[in-house]
CSV table of C-alpha atoms in Angstrom, one decimal:
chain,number,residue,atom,x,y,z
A,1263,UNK,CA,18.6,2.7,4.8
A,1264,UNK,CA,15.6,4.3,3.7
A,1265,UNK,CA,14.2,0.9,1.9
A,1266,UNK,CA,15.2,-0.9,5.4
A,1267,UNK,CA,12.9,1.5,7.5
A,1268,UNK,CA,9.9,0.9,4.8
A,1269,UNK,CA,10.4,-2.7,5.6
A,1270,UNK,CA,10.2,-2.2,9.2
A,1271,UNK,CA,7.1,-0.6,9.4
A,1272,UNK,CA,5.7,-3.1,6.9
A,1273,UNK,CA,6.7,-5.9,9.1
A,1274,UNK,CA,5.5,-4.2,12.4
A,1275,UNK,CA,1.8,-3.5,10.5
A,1276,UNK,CA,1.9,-7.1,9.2
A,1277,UNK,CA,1.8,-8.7,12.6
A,1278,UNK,CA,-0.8,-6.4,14.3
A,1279,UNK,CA,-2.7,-6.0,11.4
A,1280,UNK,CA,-2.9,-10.3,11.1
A,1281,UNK,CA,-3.6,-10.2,14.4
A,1282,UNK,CA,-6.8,-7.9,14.3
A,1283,UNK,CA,-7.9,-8.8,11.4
A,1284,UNK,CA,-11.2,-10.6,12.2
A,1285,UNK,CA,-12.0,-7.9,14.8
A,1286,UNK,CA,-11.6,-4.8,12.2
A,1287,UNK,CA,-13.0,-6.3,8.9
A,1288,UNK,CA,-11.6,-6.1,5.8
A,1289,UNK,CA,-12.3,-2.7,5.3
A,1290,UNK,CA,-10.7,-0.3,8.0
A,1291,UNK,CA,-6.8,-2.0,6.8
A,1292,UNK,CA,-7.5,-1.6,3.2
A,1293,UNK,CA,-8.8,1.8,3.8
A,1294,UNK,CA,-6.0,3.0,6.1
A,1295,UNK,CA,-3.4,1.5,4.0
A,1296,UNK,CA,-4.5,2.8,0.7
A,1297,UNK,CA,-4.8,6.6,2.3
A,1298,UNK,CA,-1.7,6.3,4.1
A,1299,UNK,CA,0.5,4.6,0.6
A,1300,UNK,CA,-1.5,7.0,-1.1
A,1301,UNK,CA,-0.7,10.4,1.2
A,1302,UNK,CA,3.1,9.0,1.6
A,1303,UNK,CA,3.3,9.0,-2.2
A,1304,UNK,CA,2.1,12.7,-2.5
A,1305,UNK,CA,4.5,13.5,-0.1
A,1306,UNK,CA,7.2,12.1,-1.9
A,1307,UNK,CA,5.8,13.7,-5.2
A,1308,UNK,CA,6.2,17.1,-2.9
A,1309,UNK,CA,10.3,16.0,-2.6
A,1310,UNK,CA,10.2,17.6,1.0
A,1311,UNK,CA,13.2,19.7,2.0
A,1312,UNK,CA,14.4,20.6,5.5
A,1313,UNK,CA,12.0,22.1,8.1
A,1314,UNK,CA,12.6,22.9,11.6
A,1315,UNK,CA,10.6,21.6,13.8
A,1316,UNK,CA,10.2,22.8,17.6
A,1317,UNK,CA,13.5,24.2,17.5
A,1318,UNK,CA,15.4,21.1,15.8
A,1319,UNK,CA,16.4,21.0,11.8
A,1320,UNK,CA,15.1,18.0,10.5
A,1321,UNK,CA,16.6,17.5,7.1
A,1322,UNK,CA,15.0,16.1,4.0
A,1323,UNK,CA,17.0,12.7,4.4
A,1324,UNK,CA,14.8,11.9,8.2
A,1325,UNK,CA,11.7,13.2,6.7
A,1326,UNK,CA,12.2,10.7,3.5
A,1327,UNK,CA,12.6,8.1,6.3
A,1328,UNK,CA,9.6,8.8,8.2
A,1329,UNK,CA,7.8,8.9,4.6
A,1330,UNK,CA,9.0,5.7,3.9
A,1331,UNK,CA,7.8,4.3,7.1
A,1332,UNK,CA,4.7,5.7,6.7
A,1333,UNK,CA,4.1,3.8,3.4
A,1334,UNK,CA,5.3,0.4,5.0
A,1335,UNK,CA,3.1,0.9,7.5
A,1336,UNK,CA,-0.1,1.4,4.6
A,1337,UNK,CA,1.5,-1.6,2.7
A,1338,UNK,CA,1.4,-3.7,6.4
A,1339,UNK,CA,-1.7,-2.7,7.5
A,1340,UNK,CA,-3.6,-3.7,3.7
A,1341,UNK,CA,-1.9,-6.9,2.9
A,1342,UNK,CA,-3.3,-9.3,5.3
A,1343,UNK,CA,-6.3,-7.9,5.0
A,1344,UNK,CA,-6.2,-8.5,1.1
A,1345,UNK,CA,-4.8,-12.0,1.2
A,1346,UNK,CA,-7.0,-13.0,4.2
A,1347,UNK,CA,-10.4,-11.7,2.5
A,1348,UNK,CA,-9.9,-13.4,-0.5
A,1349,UNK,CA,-9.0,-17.0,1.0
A,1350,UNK,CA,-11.8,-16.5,3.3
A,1351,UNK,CA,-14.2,-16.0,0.6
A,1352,UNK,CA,-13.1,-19.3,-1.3
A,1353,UNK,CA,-11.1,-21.2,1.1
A,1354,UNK,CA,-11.2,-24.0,-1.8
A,1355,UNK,CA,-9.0,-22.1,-3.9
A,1356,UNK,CA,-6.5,-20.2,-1.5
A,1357,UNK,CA,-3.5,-22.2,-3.8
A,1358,UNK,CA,-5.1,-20.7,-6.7
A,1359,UNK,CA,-5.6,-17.0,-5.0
A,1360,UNK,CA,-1.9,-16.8,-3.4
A,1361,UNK,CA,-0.6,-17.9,-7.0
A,1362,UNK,CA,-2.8,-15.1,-8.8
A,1363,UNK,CA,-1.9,-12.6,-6.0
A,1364,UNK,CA,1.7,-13.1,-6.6
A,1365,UNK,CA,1.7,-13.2,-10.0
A,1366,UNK,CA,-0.1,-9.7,-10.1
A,1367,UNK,CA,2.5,-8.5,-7.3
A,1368,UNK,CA,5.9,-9.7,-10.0
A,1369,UNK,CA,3.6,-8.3,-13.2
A,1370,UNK,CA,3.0,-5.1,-11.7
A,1371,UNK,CA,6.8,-4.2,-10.6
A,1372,UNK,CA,7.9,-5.4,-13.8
A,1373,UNK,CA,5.9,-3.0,-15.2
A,1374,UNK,CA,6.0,-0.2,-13.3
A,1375,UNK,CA,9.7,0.2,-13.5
A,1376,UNK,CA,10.3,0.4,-17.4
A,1377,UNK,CA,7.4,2.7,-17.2
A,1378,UNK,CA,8.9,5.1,-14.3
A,1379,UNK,CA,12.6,4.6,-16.3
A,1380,UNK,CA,10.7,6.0,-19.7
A,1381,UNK,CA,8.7,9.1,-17.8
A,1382,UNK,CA,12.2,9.7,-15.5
A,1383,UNK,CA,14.1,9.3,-19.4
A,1384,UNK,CA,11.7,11.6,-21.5
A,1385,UNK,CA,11.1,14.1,-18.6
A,1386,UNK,CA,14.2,17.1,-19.3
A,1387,UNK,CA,14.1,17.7,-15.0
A,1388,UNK,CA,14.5,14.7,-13.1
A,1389,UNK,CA,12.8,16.5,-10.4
A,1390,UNK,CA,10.0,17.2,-12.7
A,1391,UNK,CA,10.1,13.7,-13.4
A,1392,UNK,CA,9.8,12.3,-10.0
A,1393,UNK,CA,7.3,15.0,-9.1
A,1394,UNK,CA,4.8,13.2,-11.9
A,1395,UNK,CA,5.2,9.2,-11.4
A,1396,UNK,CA,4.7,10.0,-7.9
A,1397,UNK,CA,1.9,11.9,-7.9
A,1398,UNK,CA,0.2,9.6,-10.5
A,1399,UNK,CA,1.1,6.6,-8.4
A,1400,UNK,CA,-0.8,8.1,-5.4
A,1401,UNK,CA,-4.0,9.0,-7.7
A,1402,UNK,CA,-3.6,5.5,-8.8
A,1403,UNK,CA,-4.1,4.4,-5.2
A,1404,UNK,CA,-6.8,7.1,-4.9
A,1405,UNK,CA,-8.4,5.1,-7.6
A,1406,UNK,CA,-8.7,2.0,-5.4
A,1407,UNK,CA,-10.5,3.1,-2.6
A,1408,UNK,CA,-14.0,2.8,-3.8
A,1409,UNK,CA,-13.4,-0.7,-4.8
A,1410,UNK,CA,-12.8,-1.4,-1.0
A,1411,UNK,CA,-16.3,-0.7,-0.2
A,1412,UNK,CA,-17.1,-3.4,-3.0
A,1413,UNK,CA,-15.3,-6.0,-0.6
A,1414,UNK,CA,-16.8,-7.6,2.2
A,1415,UNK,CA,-16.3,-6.7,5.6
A,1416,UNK,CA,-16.3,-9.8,7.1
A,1417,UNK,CA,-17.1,-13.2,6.4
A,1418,UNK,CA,-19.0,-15.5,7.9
A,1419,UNK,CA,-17.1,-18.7,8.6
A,1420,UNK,CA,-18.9,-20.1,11.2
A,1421,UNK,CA,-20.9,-22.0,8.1
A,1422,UNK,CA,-18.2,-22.9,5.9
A,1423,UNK,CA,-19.0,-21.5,2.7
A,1424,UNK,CA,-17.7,-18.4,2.6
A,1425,UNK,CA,-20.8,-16.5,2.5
A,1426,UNK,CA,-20.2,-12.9,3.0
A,1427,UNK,CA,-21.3,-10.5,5.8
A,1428,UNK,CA,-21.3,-6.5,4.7
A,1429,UNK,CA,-21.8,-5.5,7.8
């Protein structure tokens, strides 16, 4: 269930996010998806238990859904805005740029889950265990967030070339 509701919000940013994408830029999606994969990671890192909240118990098992939608909604929001950017900066090559994009997307879940089984194997508290590939995983993302301001904003297709516009 709680997969399903990450893949609802990641659906629901893809479509507005494609939509706006020329009128934001580049930047604003990747920014707001990094920061909010980034702060839903932390959050799971924190393993949140209940909490009341005006009057009503919400238990750990909600919030971890409202997490998860959170992080769909980064992952929606930032991939049209990656794919898009890069096709529009080499239009020649968007074959080429979808191919390499999905090959880094199947390397980097078949590596990341041998890694998380070895920290989740060695760790003696699978708490403890959680608590770290999480919060590296959001530092990770941290990480990214100066590249974005590497990236065009926009790009100029009115002349074909693919020239970039930084404003």
């Amino acid at each position: 269930i709680i997969l399903s509701i990450r893949a609802i919000g990641t659906i629901l940013a893809m479509l507005v996010s494609s939509f706006f994408c020329l009128a934001w830029g580049y930047r604003k999606p990747l920014l707001a998806g990094s920061i909010g994969i980034a702060a839903s990671t932390l959050v799971m890192a924190l393993q949140p238990s209940a909490f009341v909240l005006a009057g009503a118990e919400i238990s750990p098992f909600v919030t971890m859904c409202a997490v998860n939608f959170i992080f769909g909604l980064g992952l929606g929001i930032s991939m049209p805005a990656t794919n898009n950017c890069c096709i529009d900066l080499i239009p020649s090559k968007a074959p080429l740029i979808t191919a390499v994009f999905s090959v880094f997307r199947q390397t980097g879940g078949a590596i990341i889950i041998p890694v998380i089984t070895i920290v989740l194997d060695r760790v003696l508290d699978m708490s403890t265990g959680f608590l770290i590939v999480f919060a590296v995983i959001a530092f990770l993302t941290m990480l990214t967030i100066p590249i974005i301001f590497q990236m065009p904003n926009k790009v100029d297709v009115s002349c074909g070339t693919g020239l970039s516009s930084n404003s």
